[in-house]
CSV table of C-alpha atoms in Angstrom, one decimal:
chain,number,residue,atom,x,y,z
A,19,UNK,CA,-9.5,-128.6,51.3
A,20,UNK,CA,-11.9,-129.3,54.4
A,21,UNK,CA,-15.5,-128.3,53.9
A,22,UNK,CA,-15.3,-125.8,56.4
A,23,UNK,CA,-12.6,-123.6,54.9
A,24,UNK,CA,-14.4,-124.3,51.5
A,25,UNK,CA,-17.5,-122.8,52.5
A,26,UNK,CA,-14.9,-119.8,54.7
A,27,UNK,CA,-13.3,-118.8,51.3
A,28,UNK,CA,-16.8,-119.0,49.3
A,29,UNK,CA,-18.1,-116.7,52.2
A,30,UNK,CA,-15.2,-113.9,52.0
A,31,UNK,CA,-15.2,-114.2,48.2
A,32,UNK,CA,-19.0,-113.6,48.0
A,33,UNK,CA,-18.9,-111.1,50.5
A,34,UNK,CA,-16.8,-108.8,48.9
A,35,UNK,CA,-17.9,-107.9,45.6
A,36,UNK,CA,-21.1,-106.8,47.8
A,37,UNK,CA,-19.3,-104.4,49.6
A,38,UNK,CA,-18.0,-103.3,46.4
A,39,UNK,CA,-21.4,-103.0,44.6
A,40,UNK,CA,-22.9,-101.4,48.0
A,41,UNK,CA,-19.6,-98.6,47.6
A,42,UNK,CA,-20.4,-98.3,44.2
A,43,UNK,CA,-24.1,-97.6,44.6
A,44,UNK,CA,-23.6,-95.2,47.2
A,45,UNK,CA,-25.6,-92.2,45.6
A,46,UNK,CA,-23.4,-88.9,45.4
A,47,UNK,CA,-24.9,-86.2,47.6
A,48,UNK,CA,-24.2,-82.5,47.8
A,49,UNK,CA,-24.9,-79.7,50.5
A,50,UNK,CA,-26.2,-76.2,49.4
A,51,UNK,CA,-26.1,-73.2,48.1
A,52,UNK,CA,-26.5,-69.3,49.0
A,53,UNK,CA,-30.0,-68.7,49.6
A,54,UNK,CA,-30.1,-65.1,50.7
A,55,UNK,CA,-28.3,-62.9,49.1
A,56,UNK,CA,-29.5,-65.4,46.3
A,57,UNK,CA,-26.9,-67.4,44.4
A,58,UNK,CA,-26.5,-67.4,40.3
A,59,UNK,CA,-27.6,-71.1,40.6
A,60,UNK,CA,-30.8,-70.8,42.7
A,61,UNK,CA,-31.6,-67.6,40.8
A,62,UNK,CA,-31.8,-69.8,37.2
A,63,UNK,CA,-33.6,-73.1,38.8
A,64,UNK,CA,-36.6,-70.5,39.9
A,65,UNK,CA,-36.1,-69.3,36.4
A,66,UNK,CA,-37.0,-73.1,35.4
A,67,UNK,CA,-34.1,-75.3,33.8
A,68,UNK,CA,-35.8,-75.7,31.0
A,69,UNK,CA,-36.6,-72.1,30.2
A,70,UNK,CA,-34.8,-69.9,32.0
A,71,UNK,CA,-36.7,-66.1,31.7
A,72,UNK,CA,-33.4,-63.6,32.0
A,73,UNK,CA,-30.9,-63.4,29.1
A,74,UNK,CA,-27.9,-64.3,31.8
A,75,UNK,CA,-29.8,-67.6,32.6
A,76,UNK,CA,-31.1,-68.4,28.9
A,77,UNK,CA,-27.0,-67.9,28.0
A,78,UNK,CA,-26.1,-70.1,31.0
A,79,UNK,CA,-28.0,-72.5,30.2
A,80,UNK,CA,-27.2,-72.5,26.3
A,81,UNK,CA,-23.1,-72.7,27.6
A,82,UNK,CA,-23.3,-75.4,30.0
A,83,UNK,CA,-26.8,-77.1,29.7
A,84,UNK,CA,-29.9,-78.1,32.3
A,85,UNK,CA,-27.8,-80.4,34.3
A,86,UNK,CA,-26.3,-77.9,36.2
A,87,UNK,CA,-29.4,-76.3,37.5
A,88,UNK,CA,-31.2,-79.4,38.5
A,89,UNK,CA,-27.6,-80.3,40.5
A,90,UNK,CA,-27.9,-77.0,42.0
A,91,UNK,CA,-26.7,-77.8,45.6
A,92,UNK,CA,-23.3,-79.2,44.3
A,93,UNK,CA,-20.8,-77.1,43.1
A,94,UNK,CA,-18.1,-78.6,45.1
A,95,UNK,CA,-14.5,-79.7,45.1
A,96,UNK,CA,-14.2,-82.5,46.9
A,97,UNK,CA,-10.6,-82.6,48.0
A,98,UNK,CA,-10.1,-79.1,48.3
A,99,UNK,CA,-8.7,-78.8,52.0
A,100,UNK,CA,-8.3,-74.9,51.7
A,101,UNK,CA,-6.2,-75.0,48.8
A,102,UNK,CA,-9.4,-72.9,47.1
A,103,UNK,CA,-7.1,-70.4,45.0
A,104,UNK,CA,-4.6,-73.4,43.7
A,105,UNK,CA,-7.2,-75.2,42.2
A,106,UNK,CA,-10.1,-72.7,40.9
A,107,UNK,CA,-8.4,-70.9,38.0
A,108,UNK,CA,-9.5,-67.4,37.5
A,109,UNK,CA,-12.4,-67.0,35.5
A,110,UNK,CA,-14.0,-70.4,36.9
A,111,UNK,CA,-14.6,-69.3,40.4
A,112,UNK,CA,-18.6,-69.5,40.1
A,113,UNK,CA,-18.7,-73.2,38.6
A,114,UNK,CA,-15.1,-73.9,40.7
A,115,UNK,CA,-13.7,-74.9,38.0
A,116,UNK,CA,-16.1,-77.7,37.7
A,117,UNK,CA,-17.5,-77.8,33.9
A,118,UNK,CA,-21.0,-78.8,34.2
A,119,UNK,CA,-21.2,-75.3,35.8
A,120,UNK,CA,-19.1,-73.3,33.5
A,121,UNK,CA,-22.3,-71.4,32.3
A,122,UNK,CA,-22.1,-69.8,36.2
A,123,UNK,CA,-19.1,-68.2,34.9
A,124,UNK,CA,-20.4,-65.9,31.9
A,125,UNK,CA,-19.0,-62.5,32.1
A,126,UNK,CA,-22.2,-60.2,31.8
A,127,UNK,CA,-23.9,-57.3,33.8
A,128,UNK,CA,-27.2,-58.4,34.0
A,129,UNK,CA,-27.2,-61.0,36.3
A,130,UNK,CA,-30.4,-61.1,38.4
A,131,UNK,CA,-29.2,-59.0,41.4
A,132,UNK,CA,-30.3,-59.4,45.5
A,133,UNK,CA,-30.8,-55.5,46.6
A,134,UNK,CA,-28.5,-54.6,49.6
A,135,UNK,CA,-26.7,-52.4,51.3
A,136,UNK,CA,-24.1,-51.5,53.2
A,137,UNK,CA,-23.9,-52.6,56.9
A,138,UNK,CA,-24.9,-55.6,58.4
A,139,UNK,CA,-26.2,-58.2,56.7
A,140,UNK,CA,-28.1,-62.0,57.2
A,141,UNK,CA,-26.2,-64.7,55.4
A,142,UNK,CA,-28.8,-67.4,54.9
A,143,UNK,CA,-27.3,-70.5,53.1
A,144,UNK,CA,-29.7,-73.2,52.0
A,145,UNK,CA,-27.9,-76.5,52.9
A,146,UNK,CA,-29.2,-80.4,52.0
A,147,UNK,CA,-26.9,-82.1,54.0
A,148,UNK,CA,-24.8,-80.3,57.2
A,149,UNK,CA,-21.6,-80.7,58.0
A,150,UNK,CA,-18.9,-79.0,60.8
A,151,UNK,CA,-17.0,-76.1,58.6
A,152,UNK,CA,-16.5,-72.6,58.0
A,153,UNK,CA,-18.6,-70.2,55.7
A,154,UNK,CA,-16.1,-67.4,54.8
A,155,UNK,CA,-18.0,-64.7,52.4
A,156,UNK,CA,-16.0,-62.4,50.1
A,157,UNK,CA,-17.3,-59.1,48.2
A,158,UNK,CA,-15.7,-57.8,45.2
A,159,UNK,CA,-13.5,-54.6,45.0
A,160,UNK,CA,-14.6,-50.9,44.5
A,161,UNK,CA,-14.6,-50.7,40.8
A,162,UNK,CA,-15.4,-54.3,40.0
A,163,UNK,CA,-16.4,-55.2,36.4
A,164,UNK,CA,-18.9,-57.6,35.8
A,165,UNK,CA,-18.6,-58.0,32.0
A,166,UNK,CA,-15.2,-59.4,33.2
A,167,UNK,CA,-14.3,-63.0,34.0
A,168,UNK,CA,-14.6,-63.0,37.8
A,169,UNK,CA,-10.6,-63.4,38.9
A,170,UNK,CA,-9.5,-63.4,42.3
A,171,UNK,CA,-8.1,-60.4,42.7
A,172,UNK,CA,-11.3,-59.0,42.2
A,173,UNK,CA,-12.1,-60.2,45.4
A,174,UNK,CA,-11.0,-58.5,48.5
A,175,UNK,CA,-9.8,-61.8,50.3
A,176,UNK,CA,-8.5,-59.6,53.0
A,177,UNK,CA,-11.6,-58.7,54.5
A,178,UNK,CA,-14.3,-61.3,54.3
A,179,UNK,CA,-17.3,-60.0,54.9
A,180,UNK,CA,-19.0,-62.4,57.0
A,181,UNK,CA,-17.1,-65.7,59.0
A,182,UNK,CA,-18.9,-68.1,60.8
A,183,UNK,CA,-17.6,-71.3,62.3
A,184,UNK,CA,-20.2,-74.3,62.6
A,185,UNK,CA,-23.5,-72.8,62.2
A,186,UNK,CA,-26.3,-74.4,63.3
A,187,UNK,CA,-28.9,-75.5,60.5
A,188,UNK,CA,-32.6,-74.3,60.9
A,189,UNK,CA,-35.2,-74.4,59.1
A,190,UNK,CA,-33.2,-75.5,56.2
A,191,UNK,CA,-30.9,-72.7,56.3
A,192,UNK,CA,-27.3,-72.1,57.8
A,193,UNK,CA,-27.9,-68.3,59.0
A,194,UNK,CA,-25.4,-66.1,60.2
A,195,UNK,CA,-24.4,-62.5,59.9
A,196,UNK,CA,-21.7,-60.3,58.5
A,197,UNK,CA,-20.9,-56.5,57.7
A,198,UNK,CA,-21.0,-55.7,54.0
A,199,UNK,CA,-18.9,-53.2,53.0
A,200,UNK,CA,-18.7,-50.1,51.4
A,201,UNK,CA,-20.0,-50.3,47.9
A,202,UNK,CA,-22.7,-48.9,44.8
A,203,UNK,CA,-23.7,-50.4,42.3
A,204,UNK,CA,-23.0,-53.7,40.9
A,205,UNK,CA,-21.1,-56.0,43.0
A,206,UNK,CA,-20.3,-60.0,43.7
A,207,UNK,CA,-19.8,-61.7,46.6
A,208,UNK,CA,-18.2,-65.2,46.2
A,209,UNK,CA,-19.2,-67.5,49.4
A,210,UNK,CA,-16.5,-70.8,50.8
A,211,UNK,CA,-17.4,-73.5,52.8
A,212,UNK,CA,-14.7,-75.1,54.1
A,213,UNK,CA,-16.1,-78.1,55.6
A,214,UNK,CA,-13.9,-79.5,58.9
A,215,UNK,CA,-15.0,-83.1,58.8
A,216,UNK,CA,-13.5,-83.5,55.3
A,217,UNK,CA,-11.4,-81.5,52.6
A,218,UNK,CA,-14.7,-80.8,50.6
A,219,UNK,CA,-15.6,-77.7,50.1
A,220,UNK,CA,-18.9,-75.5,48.5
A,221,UNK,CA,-18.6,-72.5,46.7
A,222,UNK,CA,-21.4,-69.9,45.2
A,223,UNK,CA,-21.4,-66.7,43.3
A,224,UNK,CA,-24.4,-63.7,44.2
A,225,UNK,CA,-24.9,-60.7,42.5
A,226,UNK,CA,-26.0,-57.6,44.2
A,227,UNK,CA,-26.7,-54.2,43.7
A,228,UNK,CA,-25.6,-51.7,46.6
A,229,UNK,CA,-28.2,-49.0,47.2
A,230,UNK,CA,-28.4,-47.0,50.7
A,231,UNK,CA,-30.0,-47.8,53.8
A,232,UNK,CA,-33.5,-46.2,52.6
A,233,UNK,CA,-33.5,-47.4,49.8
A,234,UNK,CA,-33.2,-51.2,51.1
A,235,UNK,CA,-35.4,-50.3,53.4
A,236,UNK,CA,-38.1,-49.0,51.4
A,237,UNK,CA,-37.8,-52.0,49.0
A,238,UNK,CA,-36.5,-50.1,45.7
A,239,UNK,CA,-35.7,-52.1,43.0
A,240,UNK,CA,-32.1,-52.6,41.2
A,241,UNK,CA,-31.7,-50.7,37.7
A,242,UNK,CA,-33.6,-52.3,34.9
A,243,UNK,CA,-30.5,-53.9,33.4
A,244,UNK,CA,-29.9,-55.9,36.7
A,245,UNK,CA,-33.6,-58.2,37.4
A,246,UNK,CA,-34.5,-58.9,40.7
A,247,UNK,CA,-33.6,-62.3,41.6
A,248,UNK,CA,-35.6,-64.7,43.4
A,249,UNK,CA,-35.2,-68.3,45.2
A,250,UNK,CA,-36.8,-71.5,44.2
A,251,UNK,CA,-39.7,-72.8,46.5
A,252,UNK,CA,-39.5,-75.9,48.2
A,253,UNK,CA,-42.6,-77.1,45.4
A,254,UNK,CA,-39.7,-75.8,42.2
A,255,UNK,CA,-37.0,-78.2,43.9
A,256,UNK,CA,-39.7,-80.9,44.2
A,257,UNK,CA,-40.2,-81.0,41.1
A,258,UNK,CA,-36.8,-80.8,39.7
A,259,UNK,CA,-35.5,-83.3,42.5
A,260,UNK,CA,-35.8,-86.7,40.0
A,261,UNK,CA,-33.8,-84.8,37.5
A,262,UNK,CA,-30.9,-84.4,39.5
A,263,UNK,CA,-27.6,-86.6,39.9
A,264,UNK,CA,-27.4,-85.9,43.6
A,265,UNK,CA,-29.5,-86.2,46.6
A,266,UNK,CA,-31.4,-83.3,47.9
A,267,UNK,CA,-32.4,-84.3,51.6
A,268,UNK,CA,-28.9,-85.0,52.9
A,269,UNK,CA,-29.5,-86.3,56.5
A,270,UNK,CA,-33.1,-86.1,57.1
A,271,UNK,CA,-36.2,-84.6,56.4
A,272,UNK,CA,-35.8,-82.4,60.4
A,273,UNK,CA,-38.1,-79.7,60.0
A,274,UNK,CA,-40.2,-80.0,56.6
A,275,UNK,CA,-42.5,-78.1,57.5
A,276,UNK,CA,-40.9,-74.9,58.5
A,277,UNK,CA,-41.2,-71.9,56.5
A,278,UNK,CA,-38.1,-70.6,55.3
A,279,UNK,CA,-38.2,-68.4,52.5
A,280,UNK,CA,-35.7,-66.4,51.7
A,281,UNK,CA,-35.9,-62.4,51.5
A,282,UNK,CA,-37.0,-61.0,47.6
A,283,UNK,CA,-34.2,-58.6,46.5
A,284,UNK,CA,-35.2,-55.2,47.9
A,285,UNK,CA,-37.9,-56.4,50.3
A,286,UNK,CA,-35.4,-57.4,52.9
A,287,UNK,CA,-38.5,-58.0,55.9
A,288,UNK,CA,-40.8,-59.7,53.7
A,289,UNK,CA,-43.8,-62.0,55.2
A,290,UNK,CA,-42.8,-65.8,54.7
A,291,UNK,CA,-45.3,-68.0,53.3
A,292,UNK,CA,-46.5,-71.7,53.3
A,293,UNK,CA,-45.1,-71.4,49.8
A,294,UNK,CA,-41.7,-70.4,51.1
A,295,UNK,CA,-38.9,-72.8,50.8
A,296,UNK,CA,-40.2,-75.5,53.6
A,297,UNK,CA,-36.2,-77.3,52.8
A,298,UNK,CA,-36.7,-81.1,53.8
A,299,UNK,CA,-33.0,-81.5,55.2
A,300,UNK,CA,-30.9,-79.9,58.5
A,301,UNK,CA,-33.5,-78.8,60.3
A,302,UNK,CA,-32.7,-77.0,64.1
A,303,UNK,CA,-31.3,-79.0,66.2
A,304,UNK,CA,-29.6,-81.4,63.5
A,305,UNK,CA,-26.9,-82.7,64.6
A,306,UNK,CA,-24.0,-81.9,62.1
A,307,UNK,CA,-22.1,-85.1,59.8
A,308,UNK,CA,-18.9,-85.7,61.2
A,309,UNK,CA,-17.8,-88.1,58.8
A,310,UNK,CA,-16.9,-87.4,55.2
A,311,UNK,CA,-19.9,-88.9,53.6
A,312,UNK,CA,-22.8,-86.7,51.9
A,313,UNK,CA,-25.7,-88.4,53.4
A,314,UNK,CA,-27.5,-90.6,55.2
A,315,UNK,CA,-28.1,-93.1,52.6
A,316,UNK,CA,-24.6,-93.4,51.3
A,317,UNK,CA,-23.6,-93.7,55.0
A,318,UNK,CA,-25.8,-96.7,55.3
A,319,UNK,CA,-24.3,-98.3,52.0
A,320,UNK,CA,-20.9,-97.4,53.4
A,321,UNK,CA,-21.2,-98.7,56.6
A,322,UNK,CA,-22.8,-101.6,55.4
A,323,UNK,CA,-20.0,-102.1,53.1
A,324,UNK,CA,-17.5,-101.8,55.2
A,325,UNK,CA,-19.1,-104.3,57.8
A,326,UNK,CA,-19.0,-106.9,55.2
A,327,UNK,CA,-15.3,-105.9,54.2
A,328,UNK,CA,-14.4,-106.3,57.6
A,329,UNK,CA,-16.0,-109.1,59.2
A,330,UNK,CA,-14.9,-111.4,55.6
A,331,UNK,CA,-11.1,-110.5,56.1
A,332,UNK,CA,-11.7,-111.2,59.6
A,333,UNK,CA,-13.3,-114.3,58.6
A,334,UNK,CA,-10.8,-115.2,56.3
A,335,UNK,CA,-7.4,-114.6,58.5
A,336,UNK,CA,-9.2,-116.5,61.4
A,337,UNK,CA,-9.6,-119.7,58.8
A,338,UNK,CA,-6.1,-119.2,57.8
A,339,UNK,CA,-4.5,-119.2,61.2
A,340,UNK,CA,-6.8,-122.5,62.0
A,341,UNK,CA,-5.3,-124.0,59.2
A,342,UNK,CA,-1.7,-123.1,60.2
A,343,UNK,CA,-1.7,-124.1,63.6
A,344,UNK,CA,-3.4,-127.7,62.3
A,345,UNK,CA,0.0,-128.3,59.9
């Protein structure tokens, strides 16, 4: 064999275990949660993983483990393309069926609950990495039971609550606003994003307890059974970031120093701090991921990859149509 097409073949052969290895290193990367009304997720990591303060979070924690909260931004299914109801069996809609998350899914009525009421409402969803999609929020049914497995006729997938297409990400936050409905008391509302750019999709589960207008207003807190719950600061997620198995700052770190706290349950205009949740990730202006990667340093590996994929086949069908032609 000529030393050229020797040193060809060693080229393409060397060439593509790296793009495998580059593929495989590819860190996983994941994309939010609700922020505001606060999700059962970002209510236990401000808890702490580690020791968790409300009985829901201690039993969470003791059913599915730490992991979960430290991976707080990905409860995902990454091939769901809509077919939400098909593959999330009832019972598992808070950890979407996913079983590091399965302790989301405890049936129990004292869940740290957001204060609300009816009317229109703020969405805010803390996101890690953007993409193009849809955020399509559902509230539970007059006469929902929380010390039942959450099932989805529970929810009333009729009339979403709040719809928004392609958001733009600020200050760490997709915001955008929908009408909640008619409720008292206790109630869930389960939040979908449907990403455009890729069948993944992002689910979360907040509780909330309904009160009037005055008494959202005037900041009165939920019945003693149902805590008020609470997001973790940017300096909680900081902390927690080297325990986690997925990336927290998605595209870039646009905006890091913006304030973005979320509201506390019942104090729905409260004064945002430089303590607030300053989210290193999607800040305004961001342009959103059009591709179906997580982030930019898995886009880096993947492109990089797939350079070297494609340039050694090239490499390796150009030598072997040279030595063709030279029979």
């Amino acid at each position: 064999m000529p030393a050229r097409r020797t040193a060809a073949t060693a080229a393409v052969l060397g060439l593509a275990p790296l793009a495998l290895t580059a593929l495989a290193a590819a860190p996983a990367a994941a994309h939010g949660t609700m922020g505001d009304p606060v999700s059962r997720v970002s209510q236990c990591y401000a808890e702490g993983p580690e020791s968790p303060k409300s009985a829901a979070c201690k039993a969470a924690v003791a059913a599915g483990g730490t992991q979960a909260l430290y991976d707080w931004n990905g409860i995902r299914i990454g091939d769901a393309a809509g077919r939400h109801r098909q593959l999330i069996p009832d019972g598992k809609l808070c950890s979407a069926n996913n079983e590091e998350f399965k302790g989301l899914d405890l049936a129990r009525a004292d869940w740290p609950t957001t204060d609300v009421h009816s009317g229109s409402y703020t969405f805010r969803y803390r996101v890690t990495a953007p993409h193009k999609g849809t955020f399509t929020v559902y509230a539970t049914k007059p006469g929902y039971d929380p010390a039942r497995p959450l099932a989805w006729s529970d929810l009333d997938l009729a009339h979403p609550v709040a719809t928004a297409l392609d958001p733009v990400a600020a200050g760490g936050f997709y915001t955008f606003t929908g009408t909640l409905p008619e409720r008292s008391g206790r109630h869930l509302l389960y939040a979908v994003w449907q990403r455009s750019d890729s069948p993944e999709a992002f689910y979360s589960c907040s509780d909330v307890s309904f009160g009037d207008s005055a008494t959202h207003s005037a900041g009165t807190s939920p019945a003693p059974s149902a805590p008020s719950a609470s997001a973790p600061s940017e300096e909680q997620i900081e902390a927690g970031a080297g325990r986690s198995t997925i990336e927290h700052h998605g595209h870039g770190d646009a905006d890091a120093s913006t304030s973005a706290e979320p509201r506390s349950a019942g104090r729905p205009d409260a004064a945002r701090t430089a303590q607030g949740n300053r989210v290193r990730a999607a800040g305004a202006g961001e342009r959103l991921a059009e591709t179906g990667g997580d982030g930019s340093t898995p886009y880096l590996a993947l492109g990089g990859a797939a350079a070297l994929a494609i340039g050694a086949a090239a490499l390796f069908a150009s030598v072997r149509r040279r030595a063709t032609v030279r029979r």
